[in-house]
XYZ file of C-alpha atoms in Angstrom:
263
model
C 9.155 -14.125 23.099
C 9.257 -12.093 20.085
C 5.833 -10.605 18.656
C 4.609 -12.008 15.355
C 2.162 -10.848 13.237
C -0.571 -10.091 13.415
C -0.026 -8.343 17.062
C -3.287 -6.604 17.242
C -2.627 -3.192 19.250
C 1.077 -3.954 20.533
C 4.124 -2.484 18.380
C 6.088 -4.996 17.101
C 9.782 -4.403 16.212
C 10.625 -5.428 12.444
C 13.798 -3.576 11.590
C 16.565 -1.667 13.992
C 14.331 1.585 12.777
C 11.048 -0.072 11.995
C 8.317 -1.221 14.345
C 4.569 -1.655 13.070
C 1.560 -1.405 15.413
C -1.760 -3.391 13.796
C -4.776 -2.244 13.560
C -8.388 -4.330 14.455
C -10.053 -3.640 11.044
C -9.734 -7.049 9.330
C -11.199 -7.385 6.064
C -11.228 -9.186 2.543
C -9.372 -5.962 1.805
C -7.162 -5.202 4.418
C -6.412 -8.608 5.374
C -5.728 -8.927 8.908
C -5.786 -4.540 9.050
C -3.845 -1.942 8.599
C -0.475 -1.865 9.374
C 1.111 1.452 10.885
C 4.523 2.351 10.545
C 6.268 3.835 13.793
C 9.649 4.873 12.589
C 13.092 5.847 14.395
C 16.532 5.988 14.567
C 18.510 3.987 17.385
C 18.311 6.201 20.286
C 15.744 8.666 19.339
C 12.798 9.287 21.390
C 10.958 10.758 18.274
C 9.548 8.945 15.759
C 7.688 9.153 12.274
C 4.350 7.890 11.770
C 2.913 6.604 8.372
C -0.072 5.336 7.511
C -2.110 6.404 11.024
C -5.396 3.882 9.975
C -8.771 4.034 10.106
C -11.103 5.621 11.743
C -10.945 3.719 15.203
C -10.188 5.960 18.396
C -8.002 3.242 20.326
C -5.504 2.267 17.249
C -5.156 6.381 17.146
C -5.060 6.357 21.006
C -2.598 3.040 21.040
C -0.053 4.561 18.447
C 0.335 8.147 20.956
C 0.944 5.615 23.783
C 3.140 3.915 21.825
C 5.652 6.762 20.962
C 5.277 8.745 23.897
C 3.427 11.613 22.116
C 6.527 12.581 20.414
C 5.856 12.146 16.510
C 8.416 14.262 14.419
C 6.150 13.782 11.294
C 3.064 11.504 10.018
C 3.468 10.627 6.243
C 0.704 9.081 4.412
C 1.059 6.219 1.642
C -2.203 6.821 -0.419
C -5.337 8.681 0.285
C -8.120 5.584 0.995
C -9.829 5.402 4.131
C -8.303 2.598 6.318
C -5.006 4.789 6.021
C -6.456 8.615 6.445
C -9.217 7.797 8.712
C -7.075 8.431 11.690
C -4.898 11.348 10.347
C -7.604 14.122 12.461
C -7.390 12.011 15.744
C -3.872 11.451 15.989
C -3.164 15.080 15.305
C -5.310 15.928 17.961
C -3.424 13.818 20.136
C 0.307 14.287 19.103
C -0.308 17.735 17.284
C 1.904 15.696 14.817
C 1.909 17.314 11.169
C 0.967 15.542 8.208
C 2.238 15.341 4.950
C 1.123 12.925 1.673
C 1.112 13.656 -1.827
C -2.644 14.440 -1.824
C -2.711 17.794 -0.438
C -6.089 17.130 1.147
C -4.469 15.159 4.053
C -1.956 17.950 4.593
C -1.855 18.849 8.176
C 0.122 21.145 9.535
C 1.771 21.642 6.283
C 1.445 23.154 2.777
C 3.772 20.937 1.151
C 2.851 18.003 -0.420
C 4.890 14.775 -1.133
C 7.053 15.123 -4.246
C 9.104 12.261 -6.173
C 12.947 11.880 -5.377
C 12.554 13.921 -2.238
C 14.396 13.159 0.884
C 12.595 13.855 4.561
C 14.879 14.186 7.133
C 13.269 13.579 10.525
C 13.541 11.445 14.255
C 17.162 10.880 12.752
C 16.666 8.831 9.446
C 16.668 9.680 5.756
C 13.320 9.054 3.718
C 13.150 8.764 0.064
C 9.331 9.467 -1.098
C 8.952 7.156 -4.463
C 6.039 8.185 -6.553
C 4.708 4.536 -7.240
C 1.192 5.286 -8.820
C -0.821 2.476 -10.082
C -3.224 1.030 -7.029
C -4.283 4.838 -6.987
C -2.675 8.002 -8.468
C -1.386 9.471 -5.030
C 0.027 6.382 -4.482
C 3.771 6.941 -2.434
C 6.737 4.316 -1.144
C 8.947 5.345 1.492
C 12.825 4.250 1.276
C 14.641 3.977 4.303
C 18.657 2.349 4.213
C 17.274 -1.197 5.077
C 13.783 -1.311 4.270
C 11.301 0.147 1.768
C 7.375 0.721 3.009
C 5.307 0.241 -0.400
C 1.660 1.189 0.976
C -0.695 -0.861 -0.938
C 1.396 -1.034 -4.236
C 2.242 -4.174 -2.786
C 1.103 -6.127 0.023
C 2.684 -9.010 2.120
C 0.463 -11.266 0.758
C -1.994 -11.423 -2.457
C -1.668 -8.905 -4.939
C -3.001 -5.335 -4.784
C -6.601 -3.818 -6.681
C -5.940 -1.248 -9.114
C -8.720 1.712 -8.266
C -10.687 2.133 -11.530
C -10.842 5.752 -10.808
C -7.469 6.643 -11.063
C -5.088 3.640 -11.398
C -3.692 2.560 -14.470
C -1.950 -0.578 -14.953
C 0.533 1.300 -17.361
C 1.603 3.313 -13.938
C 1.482 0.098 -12.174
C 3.717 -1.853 -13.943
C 6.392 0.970 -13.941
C 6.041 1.415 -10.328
C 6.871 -2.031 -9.435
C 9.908 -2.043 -11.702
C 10.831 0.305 -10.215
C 10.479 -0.847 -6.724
C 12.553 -4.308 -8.240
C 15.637 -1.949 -8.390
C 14.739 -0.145 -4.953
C 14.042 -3.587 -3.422
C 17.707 -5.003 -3.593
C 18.669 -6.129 -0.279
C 16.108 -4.536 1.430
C 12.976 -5.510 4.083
C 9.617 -4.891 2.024
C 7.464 -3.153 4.903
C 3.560 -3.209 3.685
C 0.493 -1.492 4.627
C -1.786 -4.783 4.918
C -0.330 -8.118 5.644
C 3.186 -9.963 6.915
C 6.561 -7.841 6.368
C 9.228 -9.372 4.065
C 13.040 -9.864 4.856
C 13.730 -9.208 0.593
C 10.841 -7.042 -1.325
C 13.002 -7.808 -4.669
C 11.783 -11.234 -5.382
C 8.075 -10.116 -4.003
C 8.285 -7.260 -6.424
C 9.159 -10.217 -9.289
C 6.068 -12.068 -8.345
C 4.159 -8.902 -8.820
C 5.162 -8.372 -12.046
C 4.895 -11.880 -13.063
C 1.056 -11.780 -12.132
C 0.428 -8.840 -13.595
C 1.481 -10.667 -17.046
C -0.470 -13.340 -16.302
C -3.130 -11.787 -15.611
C -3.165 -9.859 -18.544
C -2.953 -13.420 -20.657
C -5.945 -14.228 -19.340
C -8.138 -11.115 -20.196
C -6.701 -11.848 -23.662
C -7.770 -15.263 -23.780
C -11.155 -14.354 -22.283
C -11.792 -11.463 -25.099
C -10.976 -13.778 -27.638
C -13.697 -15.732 -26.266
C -16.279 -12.855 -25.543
C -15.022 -10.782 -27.652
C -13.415 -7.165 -28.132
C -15.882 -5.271 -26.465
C -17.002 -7.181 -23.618
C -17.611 -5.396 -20.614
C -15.337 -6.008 -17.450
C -18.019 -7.949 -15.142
C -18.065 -10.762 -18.165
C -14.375 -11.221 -17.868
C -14.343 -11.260 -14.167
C -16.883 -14.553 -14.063
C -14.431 -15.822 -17.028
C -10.764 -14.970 -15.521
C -11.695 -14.724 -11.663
C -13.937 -18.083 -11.652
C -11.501 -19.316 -8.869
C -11.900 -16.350 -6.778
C -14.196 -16.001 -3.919
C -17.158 -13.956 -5.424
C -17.273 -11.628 -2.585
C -14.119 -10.638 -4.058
C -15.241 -10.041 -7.658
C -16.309 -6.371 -7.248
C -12.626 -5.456 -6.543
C -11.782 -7.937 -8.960
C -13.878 -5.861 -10.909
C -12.204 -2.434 -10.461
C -8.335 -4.352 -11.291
C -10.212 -5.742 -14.711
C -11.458 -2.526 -16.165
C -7.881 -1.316 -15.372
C -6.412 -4.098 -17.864
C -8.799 -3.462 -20.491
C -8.131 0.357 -20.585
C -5.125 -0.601 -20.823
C -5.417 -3.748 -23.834
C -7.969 -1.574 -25.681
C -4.626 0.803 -25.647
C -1.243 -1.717 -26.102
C -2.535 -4.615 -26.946
């Protein structure tokens, strides 16, 4: 029988080149964990890596077993912790090298990620799509059939914007363009259930995002103009668990910046 998710610490076959292997760190904000990508071409004994977890010695020790040691390159989506804490492990297991668009996960490497460009390795072509927004160093990877989008969108819920670097300005280009880059193609996430279309997902995204933003509007013509993001939080986010209102929080200041800006 064919593995669903989640498939805690057994890789799981998506797409002819994609196969994910779960994580065990559940959490209100990495849902059932983090997923990591094990990618390769039909045939290939190599593979590339992205998004090698957290901090956990059997997920790092799990995803060598799973690809036989041989990782052609590990790529990273975005620099928080349940997706870097691994990178130091599974390098000293695979000796893999390392590349993201932060250069302070570079390993093995002195490049960092750049917009447009295409990685060639284990026999596929990756696009690297600079998608800030949920943070600045926020990537997407492009294959032919698929497109892995990180934590700029999730297979289920919506995303936090970071207060310290994302911008919802950023955000709302990245997902348009990840609507055009989405067309026919598998949405592969970092937390949460892979999608057979990310298009429509995308949509929804967008869609949220707008009415989201209604409802800050509403709420400051309530509270008015310069009320602080924690009052419109208990206004906007009354139907959301409150153990969720501190990243709540962090999405809310990001939509203010950006009202207090645009309007």
């Amino acid at each position: 029988m064919a593995l669903t998710h989640p498939a805690y610490g057994r890789l799981r076959q998506v797409t002819e080149t994609a196969a994910v292997l779960l994580a065990d760190n559940p959490g209100q904000m990495t849902l059932e964990g983090t997923n990591t990508w094990v990618l390769r071409a039909p045939g290939r004994s190599d593979c590339v890596v992205v998004d090698p977890g957290p901090v956990d010695d059997r997920h790092s020790q799990a995803i060598a077993d799973a690809v036989g040691g041989e990782i052609a390159l590990t790529l990273v989506t975005h620099r928080h912790f349940d997706h870097t804490g691994g990178i130091d492990r599974l390098a000293e297991l695979t000796g893999t090298v390392v590349r993201a668009k932060d250069p302070a996960f570079l390993r093995g490497s002195d490049a960092p990620l750049v917009d447009s460009e295409v990685v060639e390795a284990a026999g596929l072509r990756i696009t690297v799509m600079d998608t800030p927004g949920h943070t600045a160093d926020s990537v997407c990877f492009a294959l032919e059939d698929a497109v892995l989008t990180g934590d700029t969108i999730l297979g289920s819920g919506t995303t936090v914007l970071d207060a310290s670097d994302g911008t919802l300005v950023d955000y709302m280009s990245s997902l348009n363009r990840l609507v055009e880059a989405g067309q026919g193609k598998a949405l592969l996430p970092a937390h949460g259930p892979d999608h057979a279309n990310l298009e429509p997902v995308a949509r929804y995204y967008i869609a949220h995002r707008h009415e989201r933003l209604d409802q800050v509007r509403a709420a400051l013509h309530v509270l008015g103009p310069d009320a602080d993001s924690m009052d419109v939080v208990r206004r906007v986010y009354v139907d959301v668990d409150k153990r969720l209102w501190p990243a709540a929080h962090s999405s809310v200041q990001a939509q203010l910046d950006y009202l207090r800006v645009h309007g």
